[in-house]
Short mmCIF file of C-alpha atoms in Angstrom, two decimals:
data_model
loop_
_atom_site.label_atom_id
_atom_site.label_comp_id
_atom_site.label_asym_id
_atom_site.label_seq_id
_atom_site.Cartn_x
_atom_site.Cartn_y
_atom_site.Cartn_z
CA MET I 1 97.89 -32.17 168.62
CA SER I 2 96.29 -30.29 171.46
CA THR I 3 92.84 -31.61 172.34
CA GLY I 4 89.71 -29.56 172.72
CA SER I 5 86.22 -30.85 173.17
CA THR I 6 85.01 -34.15 171.67
CA SER I 7 82.53 -34.36 168.73
CA LYS I 8 79.18 -35.82 169.73
CA ASP I 9 78.95 -37.27 166.24
CA ALA I 10 82.39 -39.06 165.97
CA ASP I 11 83.79 -39.00 169.47
CA LEU I 12 87.10 -37.77 168.01
CA PRO I 13 89.54 -35.19 169.59
CA TYR I 14 90.02 -32.01 167.77
CA PRO I 15 91.94 -28.74 168.46
CA PRO I 16 90.27 -25.96 170.23
CA ALA I 17 89.24 -22.71 168.51
CA PRO I 18 90.62 -20.65 166.92
CA TRP I 19 92.37 -22.71 164.20
CA HIS I 20 95.49 -21.24 162.59
CA LEU I 21 95.86 -22.67 159.06
CA VAL I 22 98.46 -22.11 156.46
CA GLY I 23 98.61 -23.20 152.88
CA THR I 24 97.18 -22.54 149.37
CA LEU I 25 93.62 -22.12 148.14
CA TYR I 26 92.22 -22.38 144.57
CA ALA I 27 88.97 -20.49 144.18
CA SER I 28 86.32 -19.72 141.54
CA LEU I 29 83.34 -17.59 141.51
CA TRP I 30 80.11 -18.53 139.76
CA SER I 31 76.82 -16.76 138.84
CA ILE I 32 73.79 -18.91 138.66
CA PRO I 33 70.02 -18.35 138.60
CA LEU I 34 68.62 -18.56 142.07
CA LYS I 35 65.98 -21.12 140.90
CA ASP I 36 68.91 -23.48 140.07
CA LEU I 37 70.29 -23.31 143.65
CA PRO I 38 69.53 -26.63 145.29
CA LEU I 39 70.99 -25.85 148.70
CA PRO I 40 69.06 -25.49 152.02
CA LEU I 41 69.66 -22.36 153.94
CA PRO I 42 70.10 -21.73 157.71
CA PRO I 43 66.87 -20.41 159.40
CA GLY I 44 66.47 -16.68 159.05
CA THR I 45 68.84 -16.25 156.09
CA ARG I 46 68.38 -15.53 152.46
CA PRO I 47 70.82 -15.55 149.57
CA LEU I 48 72.15 -12.23 148.18
CA THR I 49 70.75 -11.86 144.54
CA LEU I 50 71.02 -9.52 141.62
CA TYR I 51 68.50 -9.78 138.82
CA GLY I 52 67.47 -13.24 139.92
CA ARG I 53 71.03 -14.70 140.14
CA THR I 54 73.29 -15.40 143.11
CA LEU I 55 77.01 -15.81 143.45
CA ILE I 56 78.50 -19.21 144.42
CA GLY I 57 82.09 -19.75 145.42
CA THR I 58 84.00 -23.02 145.07
CA ALA I 59 87.39 -23.52 146.71
CA TRP I 60 90.01 -26.25 146.93
CA ALA I 61 92.33 -25.81 149.81
CA VAL I 62 95.57 -27.46 150.77
CA TYR I 63 96.55 -26.82 154.44
CA GLU I 64 99.94 -27.58 155.48
CA PRO I 65 102.30 -27.50 158.54
CA PRO I 66 102.90 -25.54 160.69
CA GLY I 67 99.18 -24.85 160.81
CA THR I 68 96.88 -26.28 163.60
CA LEU I 69 95.78 -29.07 161.23
CA SER I 70 97.07 -30.28 157.82
CA TYR I 71 94.41 -31.55 155.29
CA ASP I 72 92.88 -31.08 151.84
CA GLU I 73 89.51 -29.45 151.54
CA LEU I 74 86.75 -28.81 148.87
CA LEU I 75 83.90 -26.48 149.57
CA VAL I 76 81.02 -24.54 148.23
CA ALA I 77 80.04 -21.14 149.82
CA LEU I 78 77.54 -18.36 149.21
CA ARG I 79 76.87 -14.95 150.64
CA VAL I 80 73.64 -14.65 152.47
CA GLN I 81 71.84 -11.96 154.51
CA SER I 82 71.25 -12.73 158.23
CA ASP I 83 69.74 -10.29 160.62
CA ASN I 84 70.87 -7.32 158.51
CA ARG I 85 74.36 -8.77 158.43
CA THR I 86 76.11 -10.15 155.23
CA CYS I 87 77.72 -13.50 156.06
CA THR I 88 79.23 -16.48 154.29
CA TYR I 89 77.35 -19.86 154.37
CA VAL I 90 79.04 -23.09 153.72
CA PRO I 91 76.41 -25.80 152.82
CA LEU I 92 78.80 -28.39 151.19
CA ILE I 93 82.34 -29.25 152.26
CA TRP I 94 84.68 -32.24 152.23
CA VAL I 95 88.01 -32.85 153.94
CA ASP I 96 90.37 -35.77 154.48
CA SER I 97 90.87 -35.13 158.20
CA PRO I 98 88.65 -36.74 160.84
CA ALA I 99 89.77 -34.17 163.38
CA SER I 100 88.68 -31.40 160.99
CA VAL I 101 85.30 -33.03 160.48
CA ALA I 102 84.68 -33.41 164.16
CA GLY I 103 85.81 -29.96 165.17
CA ALA I 104 83.97 -28.10 162.40
CA ARG I 105 80.71 -29.87 163.09
CA ALA I 106 80.82 -29.55 166.93
CA MET I 107 82.15 -26.01 167.22
CA TRP I 108 80.75 -24.16 164.23
CA GLY I 109 77.99 -26.22 162.62
CA ILE I 110 80.02 -26.54 159.40
CA PRO I 111 78.75 -29.85 157.78
CA LYS I 112 82.13 -31.33 156.85
CA GLU I 113 82.15 -34.84 155.29
CA PHE I 114 85.05 -37.12 154.76
CA ALA I 115 86.39 -37.69 151.24
CA SER I 116 89.71 -38.89 149.60
CA PHE I 117 91.74 -36.60 147.61
CA GLY I 118 94.42 -36.80 144.94
CA LYS I 119 96.49 -33.95 143.63
CA ARG I 120 99.47 -33.07 141.45
CA ILE I 121 101.04 -29.64 142.03
CA THR I 122 103.74 -28.02 139.81
CA ASP I 123 104.89 -24.39 139.50
CA ASP I 124 102.45 -23.73 136.65
CA SER I 125 99.45 -26.02 137.45
CA PHE I 126 97.33 -27.63 140.03
CA GLU I 127 95.35 -30.82 139.39
CA ALA I 128 93.13 -32.40 142.02
CA SER I 129 90.28 -34.85 142.45
CA ALA I 130 87.80 -35.68 145.28
CA ALA I 131 86.22 -39.12 145.65
CA HIS I 132 83.98 -41.24 147.84
CA GLY I 133 85.66 -44.62 147.58
CA ASP I 134 86.43 -45.17 143.85
CA ASN I 135 83.90 -42.65 142.68
CA VAL I 136 85.43 -39.31 141.82
CA PHE I 137 82.64 -36.70 142.21
CA ALA I 138 84.72 -33.43 141.49
CA SER I 139 88.04 -32.43 139.88
CA LEU I 140 89.96 -29.17 139.17
CA ASN I 141 92.65 -28.10 136.82
CA PHE I 142 94.07 -24.68 137.64
CA ARG I 143 96.67 -22.64 135.80
CA PRO I 144 97.87 -19.32 137.20
CA ARG I 145 98.08 -16.20 134.92
CA VAL I 146 98.68 -12.86 136.65
CA SER I 147 100.14 -12.09 140.11
CA LEU I 148 98.74 -9.25 141.98
CA PRO I 149 101.24 -7.19 144.13
CA GLY I 150 101.39 -7.46 147.91
CA ARG I 151 99.30 -9.42 150.38
CA TRP I 152 95.46 -9.07 150.45
CA PRO I 153 93.48 -9.18 153.67
CA LEU I 154 90.29 -11.08 153.84
CA ARG I 155 87.60 -11.07 156.58
CA THR I 156 84.15 -12.71 156.82
CA SER I 157 81.61 -13.92 159.28
CA ILE I 158 80.20 -17.45 158.81
CA VAL I 159 76.69 -18.40 159.53
CA GLN I 160 75.66 -22.07 159.92
CA ALA I 161 72.74 -24.12 161.23
CA HIS I 162 73.84 -25.85 164.47
CA GLU I 163 72.10 -28.27 166.76
CA GLU I 164 71.92 -25.46 169.35
CA GLY I 165 70.55 -22.90 166.82
CA VAL I 166 72.10 -20.72 164.20
CA ARG I 167 75.85 -20.40 164.91
CA LEU I 168 77.92 -17.31 163.90
CA SER I 169 81.72 -17.45 163.75
CA ARG I 170 84.44 -15.32 162.34
CA ALA I 171 87.45 -15.69 160.14
CA ARG I 172 90.30 -13.52 158.93
CA ALA I 173 93.13 -14.21 156.47
CA SER I 174 95.79 -12.73 154.32
CA ALA I 175 97.21 -14.17 151.08
CA ARG I 176 99.07 -13.47 147.93
CA ILE I 177 96.71 -13.58 144.90
CA GLU I 178 97.16 -14.80 141.30
CA THR I 179 94.37 -14.80 138.82
CA GLY I 180 94.08 -17.92 136.67
CA ARG I 181 92.07 -20.25 134.59
CA ALA I 182 90.15 -23.05 136.38
CA GLU I 183 88.57 -26.12 134.77
CA TRP I 184 86.07 -27.82 137.11
CA HIS I 185 84.43 -31.07 136.38
CA PHE I 186 81.55 -32.59 138.43
CA ALA I 187 80.26 -36.18 138.03
CA THR I 188 76.51 -36.85 137.37
CA HIS I 189 76.24 -38.19 140.82
CA SER I 190 78.11 -35.26 142.40
CA PRO I 191 76.38 -32.96 144.85
CA LEU I 192 77.98 -30.14 142.85
CA ARG I 193 76.49 -31.31 139.51
CA PHE I 194 74.24 -28.21 139.56
CA LEU I 195 77.33 -26.14 138.64
CA GLY I 196 78.11 -28.32 135.57
CA ASN I 197 76.25 -26.18 133.17
CA TYR I 198 78.12 -22.91 134.12
CA THR I 199 81.54 -21.40 133.64
CA PRO I 200 83.27 -19.52 136.46
CA LEU I 201 83.28 -15.76 136.21
CA LEU I 202 86.76 -15.60 137.66
CA SER I 203 89.31 -17.81 139.36
CA ALA I 204 92.38 -17.24 141.52
CA ARG I 205 95.04 -18.93 143.47
CA LEU I 206 95.53 -17.64 146.99
CA SER I 207 99.02 -18.62 148.22
CA GLU I 208 100.87 -18.27 151.44
CA ILE I 209 97.56 -18.09 153.23
CA LYS I 210 97.50 -17.37 156.90
CA LEU I 211 93.93 -18.08 158.02
CA THR I 212 92.49 -17.78 161.54
CA PHE I 213 89.16 -19.51 161.87
CA GLY I 214 86.73 -19.62 164.71
CA LEU I 215 87.34 -16.22 166.26
#
C-alpha cells in the first residue's frame, strides 16, 4: 500500500487521495420528518427539505481488490445546502479498515469509526451485520428484483466539518443498478435507531462500482 500523510488521530499510514475503489453497494432512501433528525450539521449548511421532511440515504458497501483499499462500510448520508451548492453530508459511518478510518478523517473530515462486519453473499441475497464487540447495532437483508440496463454515472460533492474548517471534496462513480427489497434492523442502542420507525422509499444494489473519491 502506498503511503500518504499520517493521521493525527491514529498515527496510521493511509493511501494518498484520490482513492479508487471497486465493489458493490447496497443503498436505501428514506423520508423522515426533519424534527426526527438527530444529526449535527457542518457550519453553514442546512438539510434539503420538502413539506417538513428530509431524505436520508443508508448504504452498505463492500470494496474489494484491485481498489486502493478493501473494506466493508456502513454509512448514513443526507443532502444539504452549503453556500448555494447542493452537497452530500456523511454524519455517521463505520468501516473495518484502520487505514480507511485514518485517511478519511485526516483528508476529508469524514468521521469514520471502526466496527466489525459479518456478511453472507449469494446470487439472490445479501445479508450483513455491523457490531461493536459482541453488540450488533445494524443489519441488512437485501434481495434484488429488477436490473436496469447499462452503467449509470454518479457524481457528488461532499461537505464535512474538519479541524481546519468546513472541507469540500468530490466523488464520481459508475455502476450497474438493480432495484430490490431491503430489510434494515437497528438495535435500540444503535446510533441509527432513529430510522427504526420508518420504511425505505426505495432500495437498490449498485454493482461493479468504480468509485473515485477525494478529487
